[in-house]
Amino acid sequence: MTKSLLKTQAFIDGTWQQSKTKKTFPVFNPANEQEVAQVSDCSAEDAKKAVEVAQAAFESWRQLNPKERAAYLKKWHTLIIEHVDALAEILTLEQGKPLAEAKGEILGGAAAVEWFAEEARRAYGDFIPAHKNDARILVTKEPVGVVGAITPWNFPSAMITRKVSPALAAGCTIILKPAEDTPLSALALAALAEQAGFPKGVFNVVPTSEAADIGNVLTSDLRVSKISFTGSTQVGRLLMKQCADQIKKVSLELGGNAPFIVTPSADLEQAVDGLMACKFRNAGQTCISANRIYVHESLFDTFAKAFMDKVKALKPGPGDTDGVDIGPLINKAGIEKVEKLVANALENGATALCGAEKASDLGDLFYKPTILTGVKDEMTLCCEEIFGPVAPLYMYTDTQEVIARANNTEYGLASYVFCNDNKEIWEFSDALDYGMVAVNEPFLATELAPFGGVKQSGIGREGSKYGLEEFMEIKYRLLGGL
Ligand code: ADP
């Protein structure tokens, strides 16, 4: 079953192709660091070819009735659902997360495809009362053109459908460069798009180990009208600079530093369960993971104890093993970063309630679920995205104080509050300077809502009607002399 979706070549112009250079690069299973595939290593030349075919396909794709574009997307959605198990296997193989989580990601990603298939038909415009009686003002929405998408490894499937499906629904064509650690999920989705019968050149995938080379083509080629990127703030900044010369449109979903606030009125069990889900999903490797957990002093000790009991029960291991809750981290750089942040906190006076070391018996990339107390706002792990299964608990005393501390970051993606005081819920959700505020709920991401951040967490939104608009231009028509 998995075999038919395990593709290793680039998908350009509706065909599976080797890179022009004939080079390949290895993909590893992070659970055992064994090579699982050699994938075509696309060069700038391959990317240029992909741009050329995407541009050629754009004219006819945009002309299709939205209902016709929706039909392709619906077919793709059905195929993704039919192959959910095989897609999840591939995802776990290259990314490491437990199979159940991988399956959840595939289904969540498929939901975006279904949603945008429906939204394709609702790209409504406006008819505006004109300034003159003999004039009419019409506003319509049009596809921006060819889109270049660059995606990360932490959600190798859902980050793709979130970009590809609104782009295609809007009438754009797309070139996707997936992360070098996880190209197989992208290629498997392309294999299903091929089965769904999308016209040639509408959806292209160029895997590479030379991200900057492909990034340069996508940002500098005038035929590409928009870059949609999810990844680090550092790379997002670079891509935005590269796009500046052409005033190319960008949507950027970048890093986060999510506060998770537990107030005195919180339901303790609900808050602990919420934190477990928010912190340890994907081994903490998400841009919306709780990064700074602020617990009110009145319940700090009780909360820490209840949290520790649950954390100690978590089972790390290879994602394809039954009963495993936490998989490995993605690669050496990932685990080294976590080790460094924890070491820095411990050296500066933090205490580990559990974990704080590698689970070396399982392999080189496994890190034990960790809780730290005695952490301070000056520590490196307070300012940086941890991207690992490490939960630092900060104590606070006063609402205004914790709001100020929570907002004291360059990031502004997700924030969480556990609170049962109505007045405080509004106070927090008004004051938190974030693109997203979740109250008494750890799961923010849904295709129905606008996902995205403020400040240095990015520009633009994914999901919802706003996610479709990212791929559309507004055209104003003035009809005069009527
Ligand atoms: P992370 O640190 O989580 O891997 P990155 O921002 O480095 O985040 O990577 C996210 C995506 O950006 C990946 O697909 C990666 O290959 C790509 N990428 C990294 N550097 C560049 C670059 N200079 N130009 C274009 N894409 C890049």
Short mmCIF file of C-alpha atoms and ligand atoms in Angstrom, two decimals:
data_model
loop_
_atom_site.label_atom_id
_atom_site.label_comp_id
_atom_site.label_asym_id
_atom_site.label_seq_id
_atom_site.Cartn_x
_atom_site.Cartn_y
_atom_site.Cartn_z
CA MET A 1 0.00 0.00 0.00
CA THR A 2 2.66 2.50 1.05
CA LYS A 3 4.86 1.62 -1.92
CA SER A 4 2.62 3.15 -4.59
CA LEU A 5 2.74 6.52 -2.84
CA LEU A 6 6.42 6.40 -2.02
CA LYS A 7 7.69 8.65 -4.78
CA THR A 8 11.27 9.88 -4.99
CA GLN A 9 11.33 12.02 -8.11
CA ALA A 10 10.28 15.60 -8.67
CA PHE A 11 6.75 16.20 -9.98
CA ILE A 12 6.90 18.80 -12.73
CA ASP A 13 4.40 19.37 -15.53
CA GLY A 14 2.40 16.33 -14.46
CA THR A 15 5.32 13.93 -14.80
CA TRP A 16 7.79 12.33 -12.42
CA GLN A 17 11.26 13.55 -13.25
CA GLN A 18 14.85 13.18 -12.16
CA SER A 19 16.70 16.36 -11.39
CA LYS A 20 18.55 17.75 -14.42
CA THR A 21 21.76 17.22 -12.44
CA LYS A 22 20.76 13.57 -11.79
CA LYS A 23 21.76 14.10 -8.16
CA THR A 24 19.81 12.69 -5.23
CA PHE A 25 19.79 13.33 -1.49
CA PRO A 26 19.00 10.96 1.39
CA VAL A 27 15.94 11.02 3.62
CA PHE A 28 16.33 9.49 7.07
CA ASN A 29 13.99 7.95 9.60
CA PRO A 30 14.68 10.00 12.74
CA ALA A 31 13.69 7.06 14.97
CA ASN A 32 16.70 4.99 13.92
CA GLU A 33 18.61 7.39 11.65
CA GLN A 34 18.50 4.87 8.82
CA GLU A 35 18.17 6.04 5.26
CA VAL A 36 14.68 5.41 3.89
CA ALA A 37 14.99 6.89 0.40
CA GLN A 38 17.12 8.81 -2.05
CA VAL A 39 15.15 11.70 -3.53
CA SER A 40 15.81 13.78 -6.67
CA ASP A 41 17.84 16.81 -5.69
CA CYS A 42 16.37 19.63 -7.77
CA SER A 43 18.55 22.48 -8.91
CA ALA A 44 17.80 26.04 -9.97
CA GLU A 45 17.35 24.76 -13.51
CA ASP A 46 14.60 22.35 -12.41
CA ALA A 47 12.90 25.13 -10.49
CA LYS A 48 12.96 27.38 -13.56
CA LYS A 49 11.36 24.61 -15.58
CA ALA A 50 8.67 24.27 -12.91
CA VAL A 51 8.00 28.02 -13.05
CA GLU A 52 7.72 27.85 -16.82
CA VAL A 53 5.13 25.04 -16.77
CA ALA A 54 3.20 26.58 -13.88
CA GLN A 55 3.00 29.83 -15.84
CA ALA A 56 1.84 27.98 -18.94
CA ALA A 57 -0.82 26.12 -16.95
CA PHE A 58 -2.06 29.26 -15.19
CA GLU A 59 -3.96 30.75 -18.12
CA SER A 60 -6.26 27.78 -18.60
CA TRP A 61 -6.53 26.89 -14.89
CA ARG A 62 -7.73 30.37 -14.00
CA GLN A 63 -10.32 30.22 -16.78
CA LEU A 64 -12.00 27.16 -15.32
CA ASN A 65 -15.26 27.77 -13.60
CA PRO A 66 -14.67 27.68 -9.81
CA LYS A 67 -16.99 24.70 -9.67
CA GLU A 68 -14.66 22.82 -12.01
CA ARG A 69 -11.60 23.67 -9.91
CA ALA A 70 -13.54 22.60 -6.83
CA ALA A 71 -14.26 19.23 -8.45
CA TYR A 72 -10.52 18.48 -8.78
CA LEU A 73 -9.95 19.50 -5.17
CA LYS A 74 -12.83 17.33 -3.98
CA LYS A 75 -11.39 14.37 -5.82
CA TRP A 76 -8.00 15.00 -4.26
CA HIS A 77 -9.66 15.23 -0.84
CA THR A 78 -11.41 11.89 -1.34
CA LEU A 79 -8.16 10.22 -2.38
CA ILE A 80 -6.28 11.62 0.63
CA ILE A 81 -8.95 10.22 2.95
CA GLU A 82 -8.88 6.86 1.17
CA HIS A 83 -5.09 6.67 1.60
CA VAL A 84 -4.88 8.11 5.09
CA ASP A 85 -3.09 5.07 6.54
CA ALA A 86 -0.45 4.94 3.84
CA LEU A 87 0.12 8.69 4.04
CA ALA A 88 0.45 8.48 7.82
CA GLU A 89 2.99 5.67 7.51
CA ILE A 90 5.11 7.75 5.15
CA LEU A 91 4.81 10.78 7.40
CA THR A 92 5.94 8.87 10.49
CA LEU A 93 8.73 7.24 8.54
CA GLU A 94 10.37 10.53 7.61
CA GLN A 95 9.23 12.80 10.44
CA GLY A 96 9.02 10.55 13.48
CA LYS A 97 5.71 11.54 15.10
CA PRO A 98 3.48 8.76 16.47
CA LEU A 99 1.24 7.18 13.82
CA ALA A 100 -1.97 8.37 15.48
CA GLU A 101 -0.70 11.95 15.35
CA ALA A 102 0.40 11.49 11.75
CA LYS A 103 -3.07 10.28 10.87
CA GLY A 104 -4.57 13.29 12.65
CA GLU A 105 -2.34 15.56 10.61
CA ILE A 106 -3.37 13.94 7.32
CA LEU A 107 -7.05 14.26 8.21
CA GLY A 108 -6.60 17.88 9.30
CA GLY A 109 -4.78 18.61 6.05
CA ALA A 110 -7.51 16.90 4.05
CA ALA A 111 -10.11 19.03 5.82
CA ALA A 112 -8.37 22.10 4.41
CA VAL A 113 -8.62 20.68 0.91
CA GLU A 114 -12.34 20.07 1.37
CA TRP A 115 -12.89 23.52 2.86
CA PHE A 116 -11.10 25.34 0.04
CA ALA A 117 -12.91 23.25 -2.55
CA GLU A 118 -16.08 24.72 -1.07
CA GLU A 119 -14.63 28.21 -0.75
CA ALA A 120 -13.53 28.23 -4.41
CA ARG A 121 -17.15 29.04 -5.25
CA ARG A 122 -17.46 31.81 -2.70
CA ALA A 123 -14.77 34.24 -3.80
CA TYR A 124 -17.41 36.96 -3.85
CA GLY A 125 -16.76 40.48 -4.97
CA ASP A 126 -18.62 43.71 -4.25
CA PHE A 127 -20.96 46.13 -5.95
CA ILE A 128 -20.34 49.55 -4.40
CA PRO A 129 -22.77 52.52 -4.65
CA ALA A 130 -20.91 54.86 -6.97
CA HIS A 131 -19.94 58.52 -6.53
CA LYS A 132 -21.80 59.49 -9.76
CA ASN A 133 -25.27 58.49 -10.90
CA ASP A 134 -24.04 57.42 -14.32
CA ALA A 135 -21.31 55.17 -12.93
CA ARG A 136 -21.06 51.73 -11.39
CA ILE A 137 -18.29 50.38 -9.19
CA LEU A 138 -17.55 46.67 -9.24
CA VAL A 139 -14.98 44.78 -7.24
CA THR A 140 -13.90 41.29 -8.28
CA LYS A 141 -11.29 38.89 -7.00
CA GLU A 142 -8.74 37.34 -9.28
CA PRO A 143 -5.99 34.78 -8.74
CA VAL A 144 -2.59 36.35 -8.04
CA GLY A 145 -0.83 34.05 -10.53
CA VAL A 146 1.95 31.52 -10.07
CA VAL A 147 2.72 30.81 -6.40
CA GLY A 148 5.97 29.57 -4.88
CA ALA A 149 5.40 27.66 -1.62
CA ILE A 150 8.12 26.67 0.84
CA THR A 151 7.14 24.40 3.74
CA PRO A 152 8.73 23.05 6.93
CA TRP A 153 9.29 19.51 8.24
CA ASN A 154 7.19 19.64 11.42
CA PHE A 155 3.87 19.19 9.60
CA PRO A 156 5.07 17.74 6.29
CA SER A 157 1.55 17.16 5.00
CA ALA A 158 -0.84 19.67 6.57
CA MET A 159 1.41 22.68 5.87
CA ILE A 160 1.24 21.72 2.21
CA THR A 161 -2.51 21.29 1.83
CA ARG A 162 -3.01 24.56 3.71
CA LYS A 163 -1.15 26.41 0.97
CA VAL A 164 -1.81 24.33 -2.12
CA SER A 165 -5.58 24.02 -1.76
CA PRO A 166 -6.41 27.74 -1.34
CA ALA A 167 -3.95 28.60 -4.12
CA LEU A 168 -5.56 26.13 -6.52
CA ALA A 169 -9.07 27.08 -5.41
CA ALA A 170 -8.30 30.74 -6.15
CA GLY A 171 -7.15 29.82 -9.67
CA CYS A 172 -3.40 30.02 -9.06
CA THR A 173 -0.89 27.37 -10.05
CA ILE A 174 1.86 26.38 -7.64
CA ILE A 175 5.43 25.20 -7.23
CA LEU A 176 6.11 23.59 -3.89
CA LYS A 177 9.51 23.19 -2.31
CA PRO A 178 9.09 20.88 0.69
CA ALA A 179 11.56 20.69 3.58
CA GLU A 180 14.64 18.58 2.87
CA ASP A 181 14.00 16.38 5.93
CA THR A 182 10.48 15.45 4.80
CA PRO A 183 9.97 15.50 1.02
CA LEU A 184 8.18 12.12 0.87
CA SER A 185 4.86 13.33 2.28
CA ALA A 186 4.83 16.14 -0.29
CA LEU A 187 5.51 13.74 -3.13
CA ALA A 188 2.83 11.33 -1.86
CA LEU A 189 0.31 14.18 -1.93
CA ALA A 190 1.44 14.97 -5.47
CA ALA A 191 0.91 11.32 -6.44
CA LEU A 192 -2.69 11.61 -5.26
CA ALA A 193 -3.10 14.94 -7.05
CA GLU A 194 -1.93 13.15 -10.19
CA GLN A 195 -4.61 10.49 -9.61
CA ALA A 196 -7.15 13.26 -9.07
CA GLY A 197 -6.34 14.39 -12.61
CA PHE A 198 -5.24 17.98 -12.08
CA PRO A 199 -4.07 19.40 -15.42
CA LYS A 200 -0.33 19.31 -16.09
CA GLY A 201 1.72 22.06 -14.49
CA VAL A 202 -0.96 23.15 -12.03
CA PHE A 203 0.77 21.57 -9.02
CA ASN A 204 4.53 20.97 -9.10
CA VAL A 205 6.88 19.66 -6.41
CA VAL A 206 10.63 20.29 -6.46
CA PRO A 207 12.41 18.53 -3.61
CA THR A 208 15.95 19.68 -2.94
CA SER A 209 18.78 19.70 -0.45
CA GLU A 210 19.74 23.16 -1.75
CA ALA A 211 16.84 25.21 -0.41
CA ALA A 212 18.49 28.57 -1.07
CA ASP A 213 18.98 27.81 -4.78
CA ILE A 214 15.30 27.06 -5.30
CA GLY A 215 14.32 29.94 -3.01
CA ASN A 216 16.37 32.28 -5.18
CA VAL A 217 14.56 31.19 -8.33
CA LEU A 218 11.10 31.44 -6.78
CA THR A 219 11.73 34.87 -5.30
CA SER A 220 13.57 36.39 -8.27
CA ASP A 221 11.54 35.05 -11.21
CA LEU A 222 9.06 37.67 -12.34
CA ARG A 223 6.62 34.98 -13.41
CA VAL A 224 6.11 33.99 -9.76
CA SER A 225 3.65 36.44 -8.24
CA LYS A 226 3.60 35.29 -4.66
CA ILE A 227 5.65 33.43 -2.06
CA SER A 228 3.87 31.54 0.69
CA PHE A 229 6.32 30.39 3.36
CA THR A 230 6.14 28.58 6.68
CA GLY A 231 9.34 28.26 8.68
CA SER A 232 11.77 30.22 10.80
CA THR A 233 11.62 33.99 11.20
CA GLN A 234 15.21 34.16 10.00
CA VAL A 235 14.47 32.51 6.64
CA GLY A 236 11.16 34.37 6.32
CA ARG A 237 13.00 37.65 6.69
CA LEU A 238 15.50 36.61 4.06
CA LEU A 239 12.78 35.59 1.59
CA MET A 240 10.92 38.84 2.17
CA LYS A 241 14.09 40.78 1.37
CA GLN A 242 14.57 38.74 -1.78
CA CYS A 243 10.98 39.50 -2.81
CA ALA A 244 11.33 43.23 -2.15
CA ASP A 245 12.89 44.11 -5.51
CA GLN A 246 9.80 42.92 -7.31
CA ILE A 247 7.26 43.92 -4.67
CA LYS A 248 6.33 40.25 -4.79
CA LYS A 249 3.51 39.33 -2.45
CA VAL A 250 4.37 37.28 0.61
CA SER A 251 2.52 35.28 3.22
CA LEU A 252 4.79 34.28 6.07
CA GLU A 253 3.96 31.96 8.93
CA LEU A 254 7.02 32.19 11.16
CA GLY A 255 8.26 31.40 14.64
CA GLY A 256 6.34 31.69 17.87
CA ASN A 257 6.96 31.95 21.59
CA ALA A 258 3.54 31.00 22.94
CA PRO A 259 2.59 31.91 26.49
CA PHE A 260 0.29 29.46 28.28
CA ILE A 261 -1.33 31.17 31.26
CA VAL A 262 -3.02 29.30 34.09
CA THR A 263 -5.05 31.72 36.22
CA PRO A 264 -6.42 31.17 39.75
CA SER A 265 -9.91 30.45 38.35
CA ALA A 266 -8.67 27.76 35.94
CA ASP A 267 -10.05 24.25 36.09
CA LEU A 268 -6.84 22.50 37.11
CA GLU A 269 -7.48 19.22 35.33
CA GLN A 270 -8.56 20.97 32.14
CA ALA A 271 -5.45 23.17 32.25
CA VAL A 272 -3.11 20.22 32.85
CA ASP A 273 -4.68 18.21 30.02
CA GLY A 274 -4.56 21.28 27.79
CA LEU A 275 -0.87 21.74 28.51
CA MET A 276 -0.10 18.07 27.86
CA ALA A 277 -1.68 18.35 24.41
CA CYS A 278 -0.26 21.76 23.63
CA LYS A 279 3.27 21.04 24.80
CA PHE A 280 3.96 17.44 23.82
CA ARG A 281 2.18 17.08 20.49
CA ASN A 282 4.81 16.47 17.84
CA ALA A 283 7.40 16.28 20.67
CA GLY A 284 6.98 20.01 21.15
CA GLN A 285 8.09 20.78 17.61
CA THR A 286 5.35 23.16 16.60
CA CYS A 287 5.34 26.92 16.25
CA ILE A 288 2.25 27.08 18.48
CA SER A 289 3.61 24.83 21.29
CA ALA A 290 3.40 26.31 24.78
CA ASN A 291 6.86 27.82 25.17
CA ARG A 292 6.42 29.77 28.42
CA ILE A 293 3.98 28.39 30.96
CA TYR A 294 2.88 31.01 33.48
CA VAL A 295 1.09 29.54 36.49
CA HIS A 296 -0.44 31.70 39.21
CA GLU A 297 1.41 31.38 42.52
CA SER A 298 -1.77 30.27 44.34
CA LEU A 299 -1.85 26.99 42.41
CA PHE A 300 1.72 26.64 41.22
CA ASP A 301 2.73 23.66 43.39
CA THR A 302 -0.52 21.75 42.91
CA PHE A 303 -0.39 22.36 39.16
CA ALA A 304 3.26 21.34 38.89
CA LYS A 305 2.58 18.09 40.77
CA ALA A 306 -0.48 17.14 38.69
CA PHE A 307 1.40 18.01 35.49
CA MET A 308 4.44 15.99 36.52
CA ASP A 309 2.32 12.89 37.22
CA LYS A 310 1.02 13.00 33.66
CA VAL A 311 4.36 13.83 32.08
CA LYS A 312 6.05 10.92 33.82
CA ALA A 313 3.46 8.59 32.28
CA LEU A 314 4.32 9.67 28.73
CA LYS A 315 5.95 7.01 26.65
CA PRO A 316 8.63 8.09 24.20
CA GLY A 317 9.60 5.73 21.37
CA PRO A 318 9.52 5.16 17.62
CA GLY A 319 6.36 6.61 16.11
CA ASP A 320 5.32 3.34 14.49
CA THR A 321 5.22 1.46 17.83
CA ASP A 322 1.92 0.93 19.62
CA GLY A 323 1.33 3.02 22.71
CA VAL A 324 4.06 5.57 21.98
CA ASP A 325 3.17 9.17 22.89
CA ILE A 326 6.32 11.00 21.81
CA GLY A 327 8.58 10.33 18.87
CA PRO A 328 12.15 11.44 18.25
CA LEU A 329 13.20 14.97 17.40
CA ILE A 330 13.75 15.61 13.74
CA ASN A 331 17.55 15.68 13.56
CA LYS A 332 20.83 16.30 15.36
CA ALA A 333 20.56 20.08 15.16
CA GLY A 334 17.10 19.87 16.73
CA ILE A 335 18.17 17.83 19.73
CA GLU A 336 21.38 19.81 20.23
CA LYS A 337 19.36 23.01 20.43
CA VAL A 338 17.09 21.54 23.10
CA GLU A 339 20.06 20.22 25.10
CA LYS A 340 21.71 23.63 24.97
CA LEU A 341 18.61 25.50 26.13
CA VAL A 342 18.05 23.12 29.04
CA ALA A 343 21.73 23.22 30.06
CA ASN A 344 21.64 27.03 30.04
CA ALA A 345 18.52 27.06 32.25
CA LEU A 346 20.01 24.56 34.73
CA GLU A 347 23.29 26.46 34.91
CA ASN A 348 21.35 29.60 35.74
CA GLY A 349 19.38 28.14 38.62
CA ALA A 350 16.45 26.20 37.11
CA THR A 351 15.43 22.84 38.58
CA ALA A 352 14.37 19.80 36.55
CA LEU A 353 11.31 18.03 37.96
CA CYS A 354 11.82 15.29 35.39
CA GLY A 355 13.70 14.56 32.19
CA ALA A 356 16.38 17.07 31.20
CA GLU A 357 18.36 14.48 29.27
CA LYS A 358 18.31 12.40 26.15
CA ALA A 359 16.49 9.07 26.18
CA SER A 360 19.65 7.50 24.79
CA ASP A 361 18.39 3.94 25.22
CA LEU A 362 15.88 4.65 22.45
CA GLY A 363 18.27 6.32 20.01
CA ASP A 364 20.25 9.46 19.46
CA LEU A 365 17.35 11.78 18.68
CA PHE A 366 15.02 11.03 21.61
CA TYR A 367 14.68 13.56 24.43
CA LYS A 368 12.89 12.79 27.69
CA PRO A 369 9.78 14.84 28.43
CA THR A 370 11.04 17.54 30.75
CA ILE A 371 9.60 19.98 33.29
CA LEU A 372 11.66 22.88 34.58
CA THR A 373 10.84 25.16 37.50
CA GLY A 374 12.79 28.10 38.88
CA VAL A 375 13.04 29.47 35.35
CA LYS A 376 13.48 33.20 34.79
CA ASP A 377 12.45 35.55 32.02
CA GLU A 378 16.13 36.31 31.32
CA MET A 379 16.96 32.72 30.37
CA THR A 380 17.52 31.86 26.72
CA LEU A 381 14.64 29.38 26.65
CA CYS A 382 12.26 32.20 27.54
CA CYS A 383 13.15 34.18 24.41
CA GLU A 384 13.65 31.35 21.94
CA GLU A 385 11.40 28.70 20.49
CA ILE A 386 12.33 25.49 22.33
CA PHE A 387 10.98 23.11 19.66
CA GLY A 388 11.28 20.11 21.95
CA PRO A 389 9.45 18.31 24.79
CA VAL A 390 10.53 20.77 27.48
CA ALA A 391 7.99 22.61 29.65
CA PRO A 392 9.34 25.54 31.69
CA LEU A 393 6.94 26.65 34.46
CA TYR A 394 7.12 30.33 35.45
CA MET A 395 5.32 31.65 38.53
CA TYR A 396 3.28 34.87 38.43
CA THR A 397 1.29 36.90 40.96
CA ASP A 398 -0.70 39.53 39.13
CA THR A 399 -2.79 39.69 35.94
CA GLN A 400 -1.20 42.87 34.56
CA GLU A 401 2.23 41.52 35.35
CA VAL A 402 1.68 38.25 33.47
CA ILE A 403 0.15 40.05 30.48
CA ALA A 404 3.20 42.28 30.25
CA ARG A 405 5.55 39.30 30.55
CA ALA A 406 3.56 37.29 27.99
CA ASN A 407 3.73 40.17 25.50
CA ASN A 408 7.40 40.79 26.10
CA THR A 409 8.59 38.97 22.99
CA GLU A 410 9.23 39.77 19.36
CA TYR A 411 6.82 36.99 18.42
CA GLY A 412 3.03 37.05 18.28
CA LEU A 413 1.62 33.78 16.98
CA ALA A 414 -0.39 31.69 19.47
CA SER A 415 -1.29 32.29 23.10
CA TYR A 416 -3.31 30.25 25.59
CA VAL A 417 -5.25 31.16 28.71
CA PHE A 418 -6.93 28.78 31.12
CA CYS A 419 -9.42 30.81 33.10
CA ASN A 420 -13.01 30.61 34.29
CA ASP A 421 -13.57 34.22 35.22
CA ASN A 422 -15.60 35.92 32.49
CA LYS A 423 -14.16 39.35 33.04
CA GLU A 424 -10.61 38.03 33.02
CA ILE A 425 -11.18 36.01 29.86
CA TRP A 426 -11.96 39.25 28.02
CA GLU A 427 -9.16 41.09 29.73
CA PHE A 428 -6.61 38.49 28.63
CA SER A 429 -7.93 37.99 25.15
CA ASP A 430 -8.02 41.76 24.53
CA ALA A 431 -4.56 42.41 25.91
CA LEU A 432 -2.56 39.50 24.51
CA ASP A 433 -0.70 40.81 21.50
CA TYR A 434 -1.02 37.67 19.41
CA GLY A 435 -2.65 36.65 16.15
CA MET A 436 -4.40 33.84 18.00
CA VAL A 437 -5.71 33.51 21.56
CA ALA A 438 -7.13 30.18 22.74
CA VAL A 439 -9.16 30.15 25.95
CA ASN A 440 -9.55 26.84 27.80
CA GLU A 441 -8.57 24.96 24.66
CA PRO A 442 -5.22 23.67 23.42
CA PHE A 443 -6.01 23.04 19.74
CA LEU A 444 -6.13 26.23 17.68
CA ALA A 445 -5.58 24.95 14.20
CA THR A 446 -8.66 24.34 12.10
CA GLU A 447 -9.30 25.00 8.44
CA LEU A 448 -12.26 27.17 9.48
CA ALA A 449 -10.26 29.84 11.30
CA PRO A 450 -7.53 32.30 10.29
CA PHE A 451 -4.19 30.90 11.47
CA GLY A 452 -1.31 33.34 11.63
CA GLY A 453 0.68 35.77 13.67
CA VAL A 454 1.53 39.39 14.31
CA LYS A 455 4.89 41.05 14.99
CA GLN A 456 7.78 38.85 13.85
CA SER A 457 5.57 35.77 13.65
CA GLY A 458 4.55 36.70 10.17
CA ILE A 459 2.24 38.23 7.64
CA GLY A 460 -1.06 36.87 6.37
CA ARG A 461 -3.38 34.07 7.42
CA GLU A 462 -3.99 30.47 6.46
CA GLY A 463 -7.38 28.75 6.61
CA SER A 464 -10.84 30.35 6.53
CA LYS A 465 -12.07 32.87 3.95
CA TYR A 466 -9.04 35.01 4.81
CA GLY A 467 -6.75 32.18 3.72
CA LEU A 468 -8.29 32.23 0.25
CA GLU A 469 -7.84 36.00 -0.03
CA GLU A 470 -4.07 35.55 0.38
CA PHE A 471 -4.07 34.10 -3.13
CA MET A 472 -6.35 36.68 -4.73
CA GLU A 473 -5.98 40.20 -6.02
CA ILE A 474 -8.74 42.76 -5.90
CA LYS A 475 -9.75 44.34 -9.18
CA TYR A 476 -11.83 47.53 -9.10
CA ARG A 477 -13.80 48.31 -12.24
CA LEU A 478 -15.38 51.72 -12.74
CA LEU A 479 -18.03 51.81 -15.43
CA GLY A 480 -18.79 55.41 -16.31
CA GLY A 481 -21.07 57.33 -18.73
CA LEU A 482 -23.94 54.91 -18.29
P1 ADP B 1 13.62 25.05 10.42
O1 ADP B 1 14.70 25.68 11.21
O2 ADP B 1 12.41 24.74 11.18
O3 ADP B 1 14.06 23.93 9.54
P2 ADP B 1 13.68 26.80 8.18
O4 ADP B 1 13.12 28.16 8.11
O5 ADP B 1 15.16 26.64 8.11
O6 ADP B 1 13.07 26.19 9.50
O7 ADP B 1 13.06 25.87 7.06
C1 ADP B 1 11.74 25.96 6.59
C2 ADP B 1 11.75 25.78 5.09
O8 ADP B 1 12.55 26.82 4.52
C3 ADP B 1 12.36 24.47 4.62
O9 ADP B 1 11.66 24.03 3.48
C4 ADP B 1 13.77 24.88 4.23
O10 ADP B 1 14.35 24.04 3.26
C5 ADP B 1 13.51 26.25 3.65
N1 ADP B 1 14.68 27.13 3.58
C6 ADP B 1 15.70 27.23 4.45
N2 ADP B 1 16.58 28.17 4.03
C7 ADP B 1 16.09 28.68 2.87
C8 ADP B 1 16.52 29.68 1.94
N3 ADP B 1 17.65 30.35 2.12
N4 ADP B 1 15.75 29.94 0.87
C9 ADP B 1 14.60 29.27 0.67
N5 ADP B 1 14.14 28.30 1.50
C10 ADP B 1 14.87 28.02 2.59
#
